XYZ file of C-alpha atoms in Angstrom:
729
model
C 9.097 -28.486 56.837
C 8.138 -31.408 59.081
C 8.726 -29.278 62.141
C 6.641 -26.529 60.600
C 3.779 -28.932 59.931
C 3.915 -30.264 63.491
C 3.926 -26.760 64.865
C 1.050 -25.791 62.583
C -0.926 -28.858 63.615
C -0.270 -28.072 67.242
C -1.562 -24.527 66.790
C -4.681 -25.797 65.001
C -5.323 -28.273 67.808
C -4.716 -25.613 70.436
C -7.012 -23.198 68.628
C -9.674 -25.857 68.323
C -9.432 -26.633 72.014
C -9.658 -22.935 72.864
C -12.697 -22.524 70.633
C -14.263 -25.642 72.154
C -13.547 -24.344 75.629
C -14.990 -20.945 74.754
C -18.072 -22.626 73.296
C -18.552 -24.768 76.389
C -17.957 -21.741 78.620
C -20.586 -19.687 76.787
C -23.026 -22.575 76.383
C -25.882 -21.994 78.877
C -25.976 -24.464 81.752
C -29.431 -23.972 83.214
C -29.044 -26.654 85.857
C -25.960 -24.935 87.224
C -27.701 -21.561 87.185
C -30.601 -23.025 89.146
C -28.243 -24.517 91.730
C -26.410 -21.222 92.119
C -29.735 -19.449 92.804
C -31.091 -22.133 95.112
C -31.614 -21.502 98.814
C -29.486 -22.808 101.640
C -30.591 -23.455 105.173
C -29.511 -20.672 107.481
C -28.158 -21.183 110.951
C -29.540 -18.491 113.256
C -27.120 -18.086 116.145
C -26.849 -16.075 119.322
C -24.122 -13.524 119.900
C -21.761 -16.247 121.180
C -22.266 -18.518 118.169
C -24.743 -20.936 119.751
C -27.401 -22.109 117.316
C -30.950 -20.983 117.989
C -32.503 -22.565 114.911
C -31.788 -23.890 111.449
C -34.199 -22.816 108.738
C -35.449 -25.841 106.769
C -36.010 -25.744 103.028
C -38.925 -27.255 101.096
C -40.149 -30.585 102.479
C -37.948 -30.175 105.549
C -34.680 -30.481 103.606
C -31.572 -29.208 105.420
C -28.636 -27.955 103.332
C -25.916 -25.579 104.496
C -23.437 -23.810 102.321
C -19.925 -25.180 102.819
C -17.062 -23.014 101.670
C -13.851 -24.766 100.698
C -11.601 -22.197 102.373
C -13.243 -22.738 105.764
C -12.408 -26.453 105.961
C -9.300 -27.600 107.889
C -6.648 -29.201 105.663
C -6.841 -32.543 107.449
C -10.608 -32.801 106.985
C -10.427 -31.726 103.333
C -7.712 -34.332 102.731
C -9.998 -37.067 104.094
C -12.799 -36.059 101.690
C -10.483 -35.880 98.677
C -8.811 -39.173 99.585
C -12.181 -40.909 99.627
C -13.709 -39.204 96.601
C -11.134 -37.747 94.201
C -7.489 -37.582 95.261
C -6.450 -36.014 91.939
C -9.185 -33.352 92.058
C -6.763 -30.461 91.606
C -4.955 -32.123 88.648
C -7.683 -32.901 86.109
C -10.266 -30.994 84.068
C -13.326 -32.793 85.367
C -12.487 -36.231 83.978
C -9.546 -38.393 85.102
C -8.539 -40.685 82.156
C -6.077 -42.683 84.269
C -8.774 -43.379 86.835
C -11.200 -44.450 84.102
C -8.771 -46.998 82.560
C -7.772 -48.249 86.007
C -11.408 -48.731 86.995
C -12.266 -50.556 83.759
C -9.358 -52.938 84.284
C -10.231 -53.603 87.944
C -13.925 -54.184 87.280
C -13.141 -56.554 84.375
C -10.682 -58.472 86.521
C -13.197 -58.914 89.367
C -16.108 -59.574 87.062
C -18.255 -57.025 88.821
C -18.358 -53.318 89.586
C -16.055 -52.801 92.540
C -15.075 -49.230 91.851
C -16.318 -46.171 89.947
C -14.308 -43.523 88.180
C -16.416 -40.502 88.944
C -14.532 -37.383 89.869
C -15.973 -34.797 92.241
C -16.843 -32.685 89.187
C -18.721 -35.639 87.629
C -20.574 -36.316 90.877
C -21.580 -32.664 91.072
C -22.781 -32.836 87.458
C -24.905 -35.869 88.390
C -26.358 -33.961 91.375
C -27.201 -30.985 89.155
C -28.766 -33.160 86.442
C -29.820 -36.592 87.793
C -29.821 -39.371 85.170
C -30.406 -43.100 85.084
C -27.272 -45.278 85.087
C -26.050 -45.988 81.548
C -23.030 -45.449 79.326
C -24.805 -42.501 77.712
C -25.473 -40.941 81.117
C -21.846 -41.415 82.084
C -20.732 -39.691 78.867
C -23.074 -36.769 79.528
C -21.729 -36.516 83.084
C -18.209 -36.213 81.704
C -19.371 -33.529 79.267
C -21.075 -31.586 82.061
C -18.059 -32.032 84.334
C -15.887 -30.406 81.681
C -18.374 -27.532 81.453
C -18.232 -27.120 85.240
C -14.452 -26.940 85.173
C -14.595 -24.205 82.526
C -17.268 -22.165 84.280
C -16.187 -22.508 87.919
C -12.976 -22.514 89.909
C -11.847 -25.649 91.742
C -12.807 -23.983 95.008
C -16.337 -23.257 93.747
C -16.770 -26.823 92.464
C -15.612 -28.332 95.730
C -17.825 -25.973 97.749
C -20.920 -26.907 95.723
C -20.103 -30.611 96.001
C -19.608 -30.411 99.760
C -22.867 -28.475 100.060
C -25.071 -30.709 97.861
C -23.829 -34.296 98.221
C -26.863 -36.319 99.500
C -26.680 -38.112 102.854
C -30.263 -39.365 102.946
C -32.792 -38.456 105.677
C -33.498 -35.081 104.033
C -29.860 -34.069 104.509
C -27.687 -32.604 101.777
C -24.043 -31.685 102.130
C -21.378 -32.145 104.745
C -22.503 -29.070 106.656
C -25.971 -30.495 107.308
C -24.604 -34.003 107.971
C -22.108 -32.654 110.509
C -24.886 -30.948 112.459
C -27.282 -33.863 112.137
C -24.851 -36.546 113.312
C -22.456 -34.599 115.526
C -24.159 -31.316 116.375
C -21.187 -29.275 115.156
C -19.906 -27.345 112.165
C -18.174 -29.251 109.360
C -15.051 -27.197 110.011
C -14.981 -28.519 113.606
C -14.980 -32.230 112.716
C -12.134 -34.521 113.693
C -10.474 -36.640 111.017
C -12.291 -39.705 112.382
C -15.686 -38.008 112.181
C -14.908 -36.712 108.685
C -13.841 -40.193 107.561
C -17.144 -41.669 108.723
C -19.193 -39.000 106.948
C -17.162 -39.444 103.748
C -18.394 -43.037 103.437
C -22.144 -42.432 103.916
C -22.945 -40.660 100.574
C -21.837 -43.721 98.553
C -25.044 -45.397 99.697
C -26.798 -43.541 102.531
C -29.037 -46.478 103.361
C -26.385 -49.231 103.071
C -23.872 -47.241 105.132
C -26.382 -45.840 107.638
C -24.262 -45.357 110.814
C -27.202 -46.308 113.059
C -28.905 -49.177 111.242
C -25.989 -50.625 109.260
C -22.928 -49.813 111.313
C -21.157 -53.044 110.356
C -21.258 -52.079 106.664
C -19.841 -48.690 107.511
C -17.038 -50.231 109.575
C -16.067 -52.574 106.735
C -15.781 -49.611 104.368
C -13.641 -47.727 106.897
C -11.308 -50.731 107.194
C -10.966 -50.987 103.393
C -10.310 -47.290 102.870
C -8.021 -46.463 105.777
C -4.938 -47.699 107.547
C -6.290 -46.308 110.829
C -7.303 -49.064 113.300
C -11.082 -49.367 113.500
C -10.922 -48.831 117.274
C -10.043 -45.186 116.597
C -13.453 -44.712 114.970
C -15.502 -46.284 117.778
C -15.768 -43.104 119.839
C -16.889 -41.094 116.815
C -19.466 -43.789 115.988
C -20.772 -43.783 119.562
C -21.268 -40.014 119.349
C -23.522 -40.563 116.349
C -25.554 -43.069 118.348
C -26.058 -40.618 121.222
C -26.936 -37.774 118.848
C -29.554 -39.947 117.140
C -31.729 -39.731 120.259
C -31.732 -35.917 120.332
C -34.153 -33.632 118.451
C -32.490 -32.840 115.145
C -33.570 -29.211 114.817
C -34.518 -27.765 118.208
C -35.585 -24.133 118.409
C -34.425 -21.760 121.126
C -35.854 -18.277 121.729
C -38.650 -19.102 119.240
C -40.351 -15.682 119.181
C -37.022 -14.017 118.474
C -36.232 -16.577 115.771
C -39.556 -15.776 114.090
C -38.729 -12.065 114.382
C -35.390 -12.693 112.636
C -36.856 -14.938 109.935
C -39.368 -12.235 109.013
C -36.410 -9.958 108.242
C -34.113 -12.343 106.342
C -33.733 -11.341 102.704
C -33.789 -13.543 99.604
C -30.102 -12.799 99.058
C -29.239 -14.171 102.489
C -30.816 -17.548 101.636
C -28.921 -17.668 98.330
C -25.663 -16.622 99.969
C -26.147 -19.178 102.744
C -24.382 -17.202 105.455
C -24.910 -17.800 109.164
C -27.144 -15.228 110.857
C -25.258 -14.258 114.010
C -27.633 -12.198 116.134
C -27.267 -9.947 119.173
C -29.304 -12.249 121.413
C -27.455 -13.712 124.393
C -28.924 -17.134 125.142
C -27.764 -17.013 128.777
C -29.559 -13.709 129.382
C -32.571 -14.943 127.412
C -32.943 -18.006 129.617
C -32.447 -15.943 132.766
C -35.106 -13.423 131.701
C -37.496 -16.240 130.779
C -37.052 -17.814 134.209
C -37.659 -14.497 135.994
C -40.793 -13.799 133.942
C -42.212 -17.282 134.512
C -41.536 -17.117 138.257
C -43.425 -13.846 138.590
C -46.315 -15.206 136.523
C -46.388 -18.333 138.681
C -46.524 -16.151 141.796
C -49.339 -14.034 140.323
C -51.920 -16.691 139.487
C -54.247 -15.200 142.096
C -54.420 -12.084 139.917
C -55.550 -14.097 136.867
C -52.339 -13.137 135.111
C -51.258 -15.849 132.689
C -48.741 -14.329 130.314
C -46.088 -11.728 129.682
C -43.411 -10.466 127.325
C -39.923 -9.060 127.904
C -37.661 -7.063 125.591
C -34.184 -6.307 126.971
C -31.744 -4.022 125.158
C -28.018 -3.555 125.810
C -26.560 -0.464 124.146
C -29.027 -0.748 121.286
C -28.702 -4.543 120.860
C -31.561 -6.956 121.541
C -30.116 -9.367 124.119
C -33.376 -10.949 125.332
C -36.652 -11.241 123.422
C -39.473 -13.168 125.098
C -42.897 -13.158 123.482
C -44.776 -15.271 126.029
C -44.460 -17.469 129.085
C -44.136 -20.613 126.958
C -44.127 -20.669 123.163
C -45.339 -24.292 123.149
C -48.231 -23.774 125.607
C -51.368 -23.755 123.460
C -53.640 -23.362 126.479
C -52.327 -19.832 127.108
C -51.846 -19.074 123.388
C -48.088 -19.096 123.856
C -47.237 -18.693 120.167
C -48.651 -15.151 120.166
C -45.741 -12.708 120.281
C -46.368 -10.270 123.137
C -43.492 -8.096 121.935
C -45.218 -7.376 118.622
C -48.972 -7.450 119.281
C -50.752 -4.105 119.609
C -52.141 -3.234 123.023
C -53.272 -0.083 124.842
C -50.144 1.228 126.614
C -51.733 3.152 129.482
C -49.534 5.907 130.870
C -46.345 4.806 129.113
C -46.899 7.420 126.374
C -46.864 10.336 128.831
C -43.084 10.994 128.761
C -43.228 11.674 125.020
C -46.081 14.146 125.572
C -44.226 16.020 128.310
C -41.044 16.280 126.253
C -43.097 17.803 123.434
C -44.580 20.229 125.984
C -41.056 21.345 126.971
C -40.323 22.090 123.332
C -43.554 24.134 123.261
C -42.571 26.380 126.165
C -43.593 24.472 129.270
C -40.992 23.954 131.998
C -40.716 21.394 134.804
C -41.946 24.178 137.125
C -45.033 25.077 135.091
C -48.203 24.638 137.156
C -50.913 22.391 135.738
C -54.347 22.029 137.386
C -55.047 18.585 138.767
C -58.716 19.208 139.470
C -62.007 17.675 138.268
C -62.149 18.741 134.618
C -64.353 18.024 131.646
C -62.492 18.275 128.328
C -63.777 18.553 124.794
C -66.958 19.759 123.154
C -68.586 17.352 120.702
C -66.774 14.475 122.453
C -66.804 15.053 126.186
C -63.975 13.464 128.148
C -63.655 13.467 131.940
C -60.451 11.702 133.061
C -59.643 10.604 136.587
C -56.374 9.882 138.349
C -55.461 6.322 139.261
C -55.839 7.266 142.953
C -59.235 8.898 142.269
C -58.041 12.008 144.127
C -57.132 15.508 142.949
C -54.030 17.431 143.923
C -54.878 20.978 142.843
C -51.947 22.920 141.389
C -49.048 20.595 140.548
C -45.733 21.221 138.850
C -45.017 19.478 135.564
C -42.159 17.545 137.180
C -44.482 16.109 139.796
C -47.283 15.459 137.317
C -45.017 13.358 135.068
C -43.020 11.562 137.769
C -46.240 10.669 139.634
C -48.084 9.844 136.384
C -51.157 12.009 137.038
C -53.833 11.638 134.359
C -55.671 14.967 134.423
C -52.525 17.118 133.934
C -51.530 14.906 130.980
C -54.901 15.415 129.285
C -54.667 19.142 130.073
C -51.315 19.256 128.256
C -52.550 17.307 125.249
C -55.572 19.605 124.852
C -53.227 22.580 124.639
C -50.598 20.959 122.425
C -53.086 19.285 120.097
C -53.699 15.609 119.344
C -52.361 15.782 115.776
C -48.930 17.221 116.714
C -48.575 14.521 119.374
C -49.472 11.761 116.911
C -46.935 13.217 114.476
C -44.232 13.121 117.161
C -45.061 9.533 118.118
C -44.803 8.454 114.486
C -41.411 10.172 114.247
C -40.379 7.997 117.189
C -41.329 4.821 115.335
C -44.902 4.198 116.489
C -46.007 2.890 113.108
C -48.927 1.082 114.743
C -50.719 4.453 114.923
C -51.174 4.436 111.143
C -54.891 4.025 110.566
C -55.844 4.901 114.134
C -55.646 8.693 113.714
C -59.375 9.261 113.284
C -60.351 7.451 116.470
C -57.779 9.023 118.771
C -58.669 11.974 120.949
C -57.553 13.385 124.258
C -57.549 9.845 125.642
C -54.244 9.404 123.803
C -52.599 11.165 126.768
C -53.423 8.174 128.950
C -52.870 5.535 126.266
C -56.114 4.800 124.420
C -54.145 3.998 121.233
C -52.782 0.537 120.443
C -49.002 0.150 120.136
C -46.430 -2.616 120.612
C -43.883 -3.282 123.317
C -41.201 -3.183 120.619
C -42.207 0.355 119.636
C -42.400 1.488 123.249
C -38.939 0.383 124.326
C -37.370 1.563 121.073
C -38.771 5.068 121.613
C -38.121 5.003 125.382
C -34.385 4.638 124.679
C -34.455 8.048 122.996
C -34.526 9.775 126.387
C -30.969 8.608 127.050
C -29.941 8.747 123.397
C -29.904 12.550 123.049
C -33.464 12.512 121.732
C -32.477 10.426 118.697
C -34.654 7.715 117.228
C -32.697 4.535 116.515
C -34.071 1.162 115.524
C -32.952 -1.818 117.594
C -30.008 -3.945 116.443
C -30.560 -7.675 116.014
C -27.544 -8.609 113.836
C -24.203 -8.786 115.657
C -22.001 -5.843 114.701
C -24.805 -3.997 112.918
C -25.521 -0.479 114.212
C -28.674 1.268 113.067
C -28.574 4.919 112.105
C -29.602 7.670 114.552
C -32.267 10.168 113.528
C -32.733 13.343 115.609
C -36.355 13.710 116.722
C -36.565 15.248 120.205
C -34.635 18.224 121.526
C -31.589 16.605 123.196
C -31.756 18.984 126.171
C -35.427 18.276 126.844
C -35.048 14.545 126.199
C -32.410 14.387 128.935
C -34.581 16.566 131.186
C -37.511 14.159 130.736
C -35.259 11.244 131.628
C -34.133 13.174 134.732
C -37.765 13.593 135.826
C -38.515 9.898 135.303
C -35.616 9.083 137.643
C -36.612 11.649 140.320
C -37.398 9.745 143.524
C -38.810 12.819 145.308
C -41.084 13.846 142.464
C -42.734 10.420 142.237
C -43.712 10.320 145.936
C -47.155 11.816 145.246
C -48.078 8.986 142.889
C -46.035 6.039 144.187
C -45.105 6.768 147.818
C -41.673 7.011 149.378
C -40.782 3.324 149.430
C -41.570 2.392 145.850
C -39.456 -0.361 144.321
C -38.596 2.081 141.508
C -36.103 3.720 143.880
C -33.113 1.632 142.835
C -29.680 1.974 144.421
C -28.189 2.817 141.016
C -29.148 5.380 138.337
C -32.316 4.355 136.517
C -35.491 5.797 135.062
C -38.932 4.201 134.792
C -42.426 4.591 133.414
C -45.276 2.274 134.226
C -48.792 2.028 132.902
C -52.064 0.130 133.004
C -54.879 0.097 130.467
C -58.602 0.107 131.163
C -59.877 -2.759 133.299
C -56.269 -3.859 133.898
C -56.178 -5.869 130.668
C -52.575 -4.728 130.152
C -49.965 -3.801 132.716
C -46.664 -2.323 131.600
C -43.291 -1.180 132.814
C -40.442 0.486 130.947
C -37.038 1.031 132.519
C -33.598 2.220 131.597
C -30.053 2.602 132.908
C -27.090 4.136 131.058
C -26.425 0.794 129.329
C -29.737 -1.096 129.472
C -33.343 -0.581 128.452
C -36.118 -3.032 129.235
C -39.831 -3.255 128.588
C -42.286 -5.719 130.110
C -45.926 -6.346 129.230
C -48.120 -8.625 131.330
C -51.707 -9.724 131.023
C -53.708 -12.331 129.119
C -53.753 -12.878 125.370
C -57.417 -13.782 125.738
C -58.180 -10.197 126.795
C -59.314 -11.130 130.307
C -58.583 -8.426 132.828
C -56.123 -8.902 135.648
C -57.873 -9.067 139.005
C -56.799 -7.826 142.419
C -55.426 -4.592 140.827
C -51.713 -5.417 141.167
C -50.839 -2.391 139.023
C -47.464 -2.267 137.325
C -45.419 -3.440 140.281
C -45.021 -6.965 138.864
C -43.542 -5.996 135.468
C -41.446 -3.319 137.197
C -40.081 -5.963 139.559
C -39.029 -8.101 136.591
C -37.090 -5.186 135.103
C -35.371 -4.446 138.395
C -34.427 -8.110 138.842
C -32.708 -7.954 135.452
C -31.108 -4.559 136.095
C -29.779 -5.707 139.478
C -27.976 -8.526 137.731
C -26.906 -6.963 134.441
C -26.577 -3.204 134.747
C -23.111 -1.654 134.922
C -24.472 0.776 137.596
C -22.858 3.677 135.722
C -24.032 7.279 136.017
C -26.072 9.058 133.361
C -24.439 11.876 131.462
C -25.000 15.142 133.389
C -27.671 17.519 132.104
C -26.342 20.284 129.895
C -27.710 23.526 128.461
C -29.810 24.186 131.567
C -29.658 26.551 134.535
C -30.755 25.889 138.103
C -33.032 28.179 140.078
C -34.638 28.034 143.523
C -38.414 27.907 143.168
C -41.529 27.677 145.297
C -42.679 24.072 145.461
C -46.335 25.114 145.225
C -46.406 27.883 142.610
C -43.328 27.005 140.560
C -42.272 30.665 140.649
C -38.977 31.978 141.949
C -38.934 31.442 145.704
C -39.491 34.412 148.041
C -39.132 34.765 151.810
C -42.857 33.907 152.077
C -42.480 30.446 150.494
C -42.332 27.752 153.225
C -41.294 24.920 150.902
C -38.737 25.385 148.142
C -36.771 23.244 145.726
C -34.412 23.628 142.790
C -35.442 23.222 139.178
C -33.802 23.291 135.745
C -34.587 25.920 133.120
C -33.205 26.777 129.720
C -33.413 30.482 130.625
C -34.048 31.893 134.114
C -33.963 35.554 133.141
C -37.741 35.815 132.621
C -38.902 33.728 135.589
C -41.583 35.376 137.739
C -41.615 35.366 141.496
C -44.091 33.260 143.439
C -47.465 35.017 143.751
C -49.259 32.309 145.737
C -47.697 33.120 149.104
C -48.489 36.596 150.446
C -46.895 38.783 153.080
C -48.192 37.904 156.505
C -48.975 34.297 155.584
C -51.812 32.575 153.746
C -52.060 31.193 150.265
C -54.008 32.732 147.398
C -54.598 30.445 144.424
C -55.944 31.238 140.959
C -59.720 31.094 140.734
C -59.827 27.759 138.895
C -58.880 26.054 142.179
C -61.853 27.499 144.070
C -64.007 24.400 143.863
C -61.089 22.058 144.510
C -60.040 23.933 147.668
C -63.616 23.909 148.973
C -63.954 20.145 148.376
C -60.777 19.397 150.342
C -61.508 22.056 153.033
C -58.209 23.901 152.853
C -59.023 26.571 155.445
C -55.811 28.510 154.990
C -56.252 28.655 151.220
C -58.236 31.353 149.489
C -58.715 32.287 145.856
C -58.774 35.601 144.102
C -62.076 37.348 144.853
C -62.767 38.794 141.438
C -62.802 35.448 139.658
C -64.922 35.389 136.516
C -67.680 32.831 136.385
C -66.804 29.911 134.091
C -68.889 26.946 132.951
C -66.592 23.949 132.825
C -69.362 21.489 131.951
C -71.387 21.030 129.846
C -69.537 22.519 126.903
C -71.523 24.246 124.174
C -72.548 21.771 121.455
C -71.753 18.680 123.554
C -73.739 15.479 123.027
C -74.378 13.015 125.869
C -75.418 9.389 125.493
C -77.350 7.376 128.056
C -76.242 3.761 128.407
C -79.036 1.231 127.730
C -77.518 -1.054 130.376
C -78.074 1.443 133.225
C -81.469 2.785 134.398
C -82.014 6.273 133.013
C -82.768 7.668 136.445
C -79.266 6.667 137.560
C -77.576 8.664 134.803
C -77.262 12.342 134.088
C -75.303 15.260 132.675
C -72.478 16.639 134.761
C -72.682 20.351 135.554
C -69.518 22.016 136.811
C -69.355 25.793 137.313
C -66.603 27.894 138.887
C -67.054 31.332 140.367
C -68.763 33.061 143.295
C -72.340 34.171 143.916
C -75.760 32.733 143.210
C -76.961 31.071 140.024
C -79.842 29.182 138.451
C -80.268 27.180 135.240
C -83.389 27.306 133.030
C -84.209 24.657 130.428
C -87.368 24.294 128.320
C -89.011 27.078 130.324
C -88.456 25.457 133.734
C -85.825 25.908 136.412
C -83.528 22.923 136.502
C -81.332 23.852 139.474
C -80.384 26.877 141.575
C -77.738 27.412 144.223
C -74.447 29.059 145.172
C -71.172 28.843 143.241
C -68.958 26.949 142.892
C -71.228 24.061 141.865
C -70.687 20.494 140.720
C -73.415 17.888 140.300
C -75.140 15.309 138.051
C -78.582 16.285 136.736
C -80.956 13.992 134.862
C -82.247 15.478 131.596
C -84.777 13.938 129.195
C -83.505 12.850 125.810
C -83.614 15.523 123.159
C -82.103 18.887 122.291
C -81.686 21.378 125.116
C -81.150 25.139 125.189
C -79.792 25.827 128.676
C -79.907 29.328 130.129
C -77.290 29.865 132.858
C -78.274 32.917 134.933
C -75.695 34.575 137.162
C -75.793 37.841 139.118
C -74.225 39.868 136.312
C -74.819 37.880 133.119
C -76.704 35.183 131.243
C -74.923 32.421 129.234
C -76.610 30.084 126.731
C -75.416 26.538 126.078
C -76.859 24.104 123.527
C -76.513 20.365 124.199
C -78.078 17.126 123.013
C -79.014 14.099 125.110
C -79.436 10.756 123.288
């Protein structure tokens, strides 16, 4: 019966303890919940693990998450030896340690030792209290709750992460970086021993100001000769003179911080990026050297974005982030600017999908586009080349053929395609964009440009850029893969770019590459985009103030920066060969299948050669006959051996019916006028408001002053009369 009573009592006690434990487990612990949801500082690192920046918390506090399993055994042993050697053998409170401490303190007549376990210290961190017996009892109660709610590993991790070291530092992870510039897991036993002393009284044991106090504690707590700690203490002294949280690649760091989620701060994981600090510094040096050498052009800033197989490896937003005079904190990779001709490749690829071929002839002649909004583009060279093949027009970046294409394809379809390629900056600009979009009158970012430019070597797929190591963004098919590769082939064609860039352009690299350059109005922005099989790079240069570059250096400077980087970093591999295309011998002038009459021929790619027409420009017996639209162009450039078809129909190229012209108040009215451009043959005259305005022989091109108001113009030709209504304001 006695045994039965003992057993029954034991079961009652056990049941009571279980119920108590269950109660304590279920009892809400708001302080713990708040700590578990609190943010940690994040270490943003480059691809090789070198720290770029540490994100501070409120009031500049630095606290990293330390995980128990990542700490070397020797270092963990040092911490436990100093703080709680029986940590793994108690339930938050160590009774033996309490009685031992009470006896020792009574014997000495003063407090020489505490009895707080790691769990009790963590409870005090979670809920700070004034020192008293009641507070100590509550700490024990909370420590027991911690032991029931968390594993030993979780308790130790929280303790190591939150223990205060003073100077806005919490946890061993932050202290390790502050004092030694290394991870907690990389500490030596001597360095760990020093750090283990500081939290007892961060001010009293300050390793800089009160080193003697710290040494005395080390002597008391360890059998290791103090001389062994001297080197570790000297390292702290040298680190104290260094900036505690330097920032490297600051524009990229800001880019990353804008994309860090709330969960990442709670999880406290390191952010290992794709950036390579060595390449970043090299690219920064190259950019700054070219800016320094271009001061005569009033060029003060630039941005570089370098991609390796989809990964951002260099991200430079300005010449100097810390230079306020040149507004260095503005991120040139992300600001919106007019891109000039860099949008043309996307337009031409869309044209291929719409039925154009690289051999299609486009007129590069003086042309007025539009009706209500009249637009008259000019080439960069201010010359006209007559009939040009699409390949030549794109490779040489001719403006008039690009506008001609956009007028036929439509502005809206082109905007839609650009948005599919990630040009989100166009949202909200749709209503102000017209045919000028062909030559870059929209505002986009360098980031968007280089991301889309990669699609030409990525089978026409859109893919966002990777900035987290090991992360690979998803591909989305946008462009026809055959025509995307064909566009890339044209952008790498050295012969086709001769017309626009000459034979000795620096774009003619010794290894496979493709390029597109561009300048915006008044040279406020100069651009270059380049790619190899493994690299893609974009460079913007100009002034954040909006001042134009002087001396018209064009895009040679940003292109030179790209080539300097490619020379050093590219694998020099070959592009994948074109597929799905057939080759045919064509006339270089007409783009038709070559005949015996064609003096200059070349080979071109087509998806289907079965329906190609023969050249009809070159006739038997010599001579060249061009379509009638080139009549005026051929007469301007005095091509004696060139004629046009004789039965050409008269056409009024300008002014268009319903067009409205505006005189500038800054220019004398007598120096302005409406452009008249008429193709055809024979005599003509123009009547307006009952009087003859002009008469002559076709073709005709000229500027005529008209009074402000509404005009009904009567164009009289030999066989017909055409009416046009315009308004002059």
